[in-house]
CSV table of N, CA and C in Angstrom, one decimal:
chain,number,residue,atom,x,y,z
A,1,UNK,N,89.6,16.7,116.6
A,1,UNK,CA,89.5,17.8,117.5
A,1,UNK,C,89.5,19.1,116.8
A,2,UNK,N,88.6,20.0,117.0
A,2,UNK,CA,88.5,21.3,116.3
A,2,UNK,C,88.9,22.4,117.3
A,3,UNK,N,89.8,23.2,116.7
A,3,UNK,CA,90.2,24.4,117.5
A,3,UNK,C,89.5,25.6,117.0
A,4,UNK,N,89.0,26.5,117.9
A,4,UNK,CA,88.3,27.7,117.5
A,4,UNK,C,89.2,28.9,117.8
A,5,UNK,N,89.5,29.6,116.8
A,5,UNK,CA,90.3,30.8,117.0
A,5,UNK,C,89.4,32.1,116.9
A,6,UNK,N,89.6,33.0,117.8
A,6,UNK,CA,88.9,34.3,117.7
A,6,UNK,C,89.2,35.0,116.4
A,7,UNK,N,88.3,35.9,116.0
A,7,UNK,CA,88.5,36.6,114.7
A,7,UNK,C,89.6,37.6,114.8
A,8,UNK,N,89.9,38.1,115.9
A,8,UNK,CA,91.0,39.1,116.1
A,8,UNK,C,92.3,38.5,116.4
A,9,UNK,N,92.5,37.2,116.3
A,9,UNK,CA,93.7,36.5,116.6
A,9,UNK,C,94.7,36.7,115.5
A,10,UNK,N,95.9,37.1,115.8
A,10,UNK,CA,97.0,37.4,114.8
A,10,UNK,C,97.8,36.2,114.5
A,11,UNK,N,97.8,35.7,113.3
A,11,UNK,CA,98.5,34.5,113.0
A,11,UNK,C,99.8,34.8,112.3
A,12,UNK,N,100.3,36.0,112.3
A,12,UNK,CA,101.5,36.3,111.6
A,12,UNK,C,102.7,35.7,112.3
A,13,UNK,N,103.6,35.1,111.6
A,13,UNK,CA,104.8,34.6,112.2
A,13,UNK,C,105.8,35.7,112.5
A,14,UNK,N,106.4,35.5,113.7
A,14,UNK,CA,107.4,36.5,114.1
A,14,UNK,C,108.7,35.9,114.5
A,15,UNK,N,109.8,36.6,114.4
A,15,UNK,CA,111.1,36.1,114.7
A,15,UNK,C,111.2,36.2,116.3
A,16,UNK,N,111.5,35.1,116.8
A,16,UNK,CA,111.7,34.9,118.3
A,16,UNK,C,110.4,35.3,119.0
A,17,UNK,N,109.3,35.4,118.3
A,17,UNK,CA,108.0,35.6,119.0
A,17,UNK,C,107.6,37.0,119.3
A,18,UNK,N,108.5,38.0,118.9
A,18,UNK,CA,108.1,39.4,119.3
A,18,UNK,C,108.3,40.4,118.2
A,19,UNK,N,109.0,40.1,117.2
A,19,UNK,CA,109.3,41.1,116.1
A,19,UNK,C,109.0,40.5,114.8
A,20,UNK,N,108.3,41.3,114.0
A,20,UNK,CA,107.9,40.8,112.6
A,20,UNK,C,109.1,40.8,111.7
A,21,UNK,N,109.0,40.0,110.7
A,21,UNK,CA,110.0,39.8,109.7
A,21,UNK,C,110.2,41.1,108.8
A,22,UNK,N,109.1,41.8,108.6
A,22,UNK,CA,109.2,43.0,107.8
A,22,UNK,C,110.0,44.1,108.6
A,23,UNK,N,109.8,44.1,109.9
A,23,UNK,CA,110.5,45.0,110.8
A,23,UNK,C,112.0,44.7,110.8
A,24,UNK,N,112.3,43.4,110.8
A,24,UNK,CA,113.7,43.0,110.8
A,24,UNK,C,114.4,43.5,109.5
A,25,UNK,N,113.7,43.3,108.4
A,25,UNK,CA,114.3,43.7,107.1
A,25,UNK,C,114.4,45.2,107.1
A,26,UNK,N,113.5,45.9,107.6
A,26,UNK,CA,113.6,47.4,107.6
A,26,UNK,C,114.8,47.8,108.5
A,27,UNK,N,114.9,47.2,109.6
A,27,UNK,CA,116.1,47.5,110.5
A,27,UNK,C,117.4,47.2,109.9
A,28,UNK,N,117.5,46.1,109.1
A,28,UNK,CA,118.7,45.7,108.5
A,28,UNK,C,119.1,46.7,107.4
A,29,UNK,N,118.1,47.1,106.6
A,29,UNK,CA,118.3,48.1,105.6
A,29,UNK,C,118.8,49.4,106.2
A,30,UNK,N,118.1,49.9,107.3
A,30,UNK,CA,118.5,51.1,108.0
A,30,UNK,C,119.9,51.0,108.5
A,31,UNK,N,120.3,49.8,109.1
A,31,UNK,CA,121.6,49.6,109.6
A,31,UNK,C,122.7,49.6,108.5
A,32,UNK,N,122.4,49.0,107.4
A,32,UNK,CA,123.3,49.0,106.2
A,32,UNK,C,123.5,50.4,105.7
A,33,UNK,N,122.5,51.2,105.6
A,33,UNK,CA,122.6,52.6,105.1
A,33,UNK,C,123.5,53.4,106.0
A,34,UNK,N,123.3,53.3,107.3
A,34,UNK,CA,124.1,54.0,108.3
A,34,UNK,C,125.5,53.5,108.2
A,35,UNK,N,125.7,52.2,108.1
A,35,UNK,CA,127.1,51.6,108.1
A,35,UNK,C,127.8,52.1,106.8
A,36,UNK,N,127.2,52.1,105.7
A,36,UNK,CA,127.8,52.6,104.4
A,36,UNK,C,128.2,54.1,104.6
A,37,UNK,N,127.3,54.9,105.1
A,37,UNK,CA,127.6,56.3,105.3
A,37,UNK,C,128.8,56.5,106.2
A,38,UNK,N,128.7,55.8,107.3
A,38,UNK,CA,129.8,56.0,108.3
A,38,UNK,C,131.1,55.4,107.8
A,39,UNK,N,131.1,54.3,107.1
A,39,UNK,CA,132.3,53.7,106.6
A,39,UNK,C,133.1,54.6,105.6
A,40,UNK,N,132.3,55.3,104.7
A,40,UNK,CA,133.0,56.0,103.7
A,40,UNK,C,133.3,57.5,104.0
A,41,UNK,N,132.6,58.1,105.0
A,41,UNK,CA,132.7,59.5,105.2
A,41,UNK,C,133.4,59.8,106.5
A,42,UNK,N,133.6,58.9,107.4
A,42,UNK,CA,134.2,59.2,108.7
A,42,UNK,C,135.4,58.3,108.9
A,43,UNK,N,136.5,58.8,109.4
A,43,UNK,CA,137.7,58.0,109.5
A,43,UNK,C,138.0,57.6,111.0
A,44,UNK,N,137.6,58.3,112.0
A,44,UNK,CA,137.8,58.0,113.4
A,44,UNK,C,136.9,56.8,113.8
A,45,UNK,N,137.5,55.7,114.4
A,45,UNK,CA,136.8,54.5,114.7
A,45,UNK,C,135.8,54.8,115.9
A,46,UNK,N,136.2,55.6,116.8
A,46,UNK,CA,135.2,55.8,117.9
A,46,UNK,C,134.1,56.7,117.5
A,47,UNK,N,134.3,57.6,116.6
A,47,UNK,CA,133.2,58.4,116.0
A,47,UNK,C,132.3,57.6,115.2
A,48,UNK,N,132.9,56.6,114.4
A,48,UNK,CA,132.1,55.7,113.6
A,48,UNK,C,131.1,54.9,114.5
A,49,UNK,N,131.6,54.3,115.6
A,49,UNK,CA,130.8,53.5,116.4
A,49,UNK,C,129.8,54.4,117.1
A,50,UNK,N,130.1,55.5,117.6
A,50,UNK,CA,129.2,56.3,118.3
A,50,UNK,C,128.0,56.8,117.4
A,51,UNK,N,128.4,57.3,116.2
A,51,UNK,CA,127.3,57.7,115.3
A,51,UNK,C,126.4,56.6,114.9
A,52,UNK,N,127.0,55.4,114.7
A,52,UNK,CA,126.2,54.2,114.3
A,52,UNK,C,125.2,53.9,115.4
A,53,UNK,N,125.7,53.9,116.7
A,53,UNK,CA,124.8,53.6,117.8
A,53,UNK,C,123.8,54.6,118.0
A,54,UNK,N,124.1,55.9,117.9
A,54,UNK,CA,123.2,57.0,118.1
A,54,UNK,C,122.1,56.9,117.0
A,55,UNK,N,122.4,56.6,115.8
A,55,UNK,CA,121.4,56.6,114.8
A,55,UNK,C,120.6,55.3,114.7
A,56,UNK,N,121.2,54.1,115.0
A,56,UNK,CA,120.6,52.8,114.8
A,56,UNK,C,119.8,52.4,116.1
A,57,UNK,N,120.3,52.6,117.2
A,57,UNK,CA,119.7,52.1,118.5
A,57,UNK,C,118.3,52.6,118.7
A,58,UNK,N,118.1,53.9,118.6
A,58,UNK,CA,116.7,54.4,118.9
A,58,UNK,C,115.7,53.8,117.9
A,59,UNK,N,116.0,53.7,116.7
A,59,UNK,CA,115.1,53.2,115.7
A,59,UNK,C,114.8,51.7,116.0
A,60,UNK,N,115.8,50.9,116.4
A,60,UNK,CA,115.6,49.5,116.7
A,60,UNK,C,114.8,49.4,117.9
A,61,UNK,N,115.0,50.2,118.9
A,61,UNK,CA,114.2,50.1,120.1
A,61,UNK,C,112.8,50.5,119.8
A,62,UNK,N,112.6,51.5,119.0
A,62,UNK,CA,111.2,51.9,118.7
A,62,UNK,C,110.5,50.8,117.9
A,63,UNK,N,111.3,50.1,117.0
A,63,UNK,CA,110.6,49.0,116.3
A,63,UNK,C,110.3,47.8,117.1
A,64,UNK,N,111.1,47.5,118.1
A,64,UNK,CA,110.9,46.4,119.0
A,64,UNK,C,109.7,46.7,120.0
A,65,UNK,N,109.8,47.8,120.6
A,65,UNK,CA,108.8,48.2,121.6
A,65,UNK,C,107.5,48.6,120.9
A,66,UNK,N,107.6,49.3,119.8
A,66,UNK,CA,106.5,49.7,119.0
A,66,UNK,C,105.7,50.9,119.5
A,67,UNK,N,104.8,51.3,118.7
A,67,UNK,CA,103.9,52.4,119.1
A,67,UNK,C,102.5,51.8,119.1
A,68,UNK,N,102.0,51.6,120.3
A,68,UNK,CA,100.7,50.9,120.5
A,68,UNK,C,100.6,49.6,119.8
A,69,UNK,N,101.7,48.9,119.8
A,69,UNK,CA,101.8,47.5,119.2
A,69,UNK,C,101.6,47.5,117.7
A,70,UNK,N,101.9,48.6,117.1
A,70,UNK,CA,101.8,48.7,115.6
A,70,UNK,C,103.2,48.3,115.0
A,71,UNK,N,103.2,47.8,113.8
A,71,UNK,CA,104.5,47.5,113.2
A,71,UNK,C,105.1,48.8,112.7
A,72,UNK,N,106.4,48.9,112.7
A,72,UNK,CA,107.1,50.1,112.3
A,72,UNK,C,106.8,50.5,110.9
A,73,UNK,N,106.7,49.4,110.0
A,73,UNK,CA,106.4,49.7,108.6
A,73,UNK,C,105.0,50.4,108.5
A,74,UNK,N,104.0,50.0,109.3
A,74,UNK,CA,102.7,50.7,109.2
A,74,UNK,C,102.8,52.1,109.7
A,75,UNK,N,103.6,52.3,110.7
A,75,UNK,CA,103.7,53.7,111.3
A,75,UNK,C,104.4,54.6,110.2
A,76,UNK,N,105.4,54.1,109.5
A,76,UNK,CA,106.1,54.9,108.5
A,76,UNK,C,105.1,55.1,107.3
A,77,UNK,N,104.3,54.1,107.0
A,77,UNK,CA,103.3,54.3,105.9
A,77,UNK,C,102.3,55.3,106.3
A,78,UNK,N,101.8,55.3,107.5
A,78,UNK,CA,100.8,56.3,108.0
A,78,UNK,C,101.4,57.7,108.0
A,79,UNK,N,102.7,57.8,108.4
A,79,UNK,CA,103.3,59.1,108.4
A,79,UNK,C,103.5,59.7,107.0
A,80,UNK,N,103.8,58.8,106.1
A,80,UNK,CA,104.0,59.2,104.7
A,80,UNK,C,102.7,59.7,104.1
A,81,UNK,N,101.6,59.0,104.3
A,81,UNK,CA,100.3,59.4,103.8
A,81,UNK,C,99.8,60.7,104.5
A,82,UNK,N,100.2,60.9,105.7
A,82,UNK,CA,99.8,62.1,106.4
A,82,UNK,C,100.6,63.3,105.8
A,83,UNK,N,101.9,63.1,105.6
A,83,UNK,CA,102.7,64.2,105.0
A,83,UNK,C,102.2,64.5,103.6
A,84,UNK,N,101.8,63.5,102.9
A,84,UNK,CA,101.4,63.6,101.5
A,84,UNK,C,100.1,64.4,101.4
A,85,UNK,N,99.1,64.0,102.2
A,85,UNK,CA,97.8,64.7,102.2
A,85,UNK,C,97.3,64.9,103.7
A,86,UNK,N,97.7,66.0,104.3
A,86,UNK,CA,97.3,66.2,105.7
A,86,UNK,C,95.8,66.5,105.9
A,87,UNK,N,95.2,67.0,104.9
A,87,UNK,CA,93.8,67.4,105.0
A,87,UNK,C,92.9,66.1,105.2
A,88,UNK,N,93.3,65.0,104.7
A,88,UNK,CA,92.5,63.8,104.9
A,88,UNK,C,92.4,63.3,106.3
A,89,UNK,N,93.5,63.6,107.1
A,89,UNK,CA,93.6,63.1,108.4
A,89,UNK,C,93.3,64.2,109.5
A,90,UNK,N,93.4,65.5,109.1
A,90,UNK,CA,93.3,66.6,110.0
A,90,UNK,C,92.2,67.5,109.4
A,91,UNK,N,91.1,67.6,110.1
A,91,UNK,CA,90.0,68.5,109.6
A,91,UNK,C,89.9,69.6,110.6
A,92,UNK,N,90.0,70.8,110.1
A,92,UNK,CA,89.9,72.0,110.9
A,92,UNK,C,88.5,72.6,110.7
A,93,UNK,N,87.7,72.7,111.8
A,93,UNK,CA,86.4,73.2,111.7
A,93,UNK,C,86.4,74.7,112.2
A,94,UNK,N,86.0,75.6,111.4
A,94,UNK,CA,86.0,77.0,111.9
A,94,UNK,C,84.6,77.5,112.0
């Protein structure tokens, strides 16, 4: 039995079927950086939890929901290249 897959079919494996493994690793690194910062520089426990949630939750939601179904790592890469050389992506015609 032969199966025919379309050319634009995405065969990447995903965790629980909706989030890429590179995105999970990026979220874990971001969470660890926030946790280390909060752990060493803030002493109040309620302030620690609130700062962690405020900084980590929007990034995680953005990475799960995505931006036009793009991976968060690709969006960060595109933003980096745009900041590095904006003239390549933005052409002003006078």
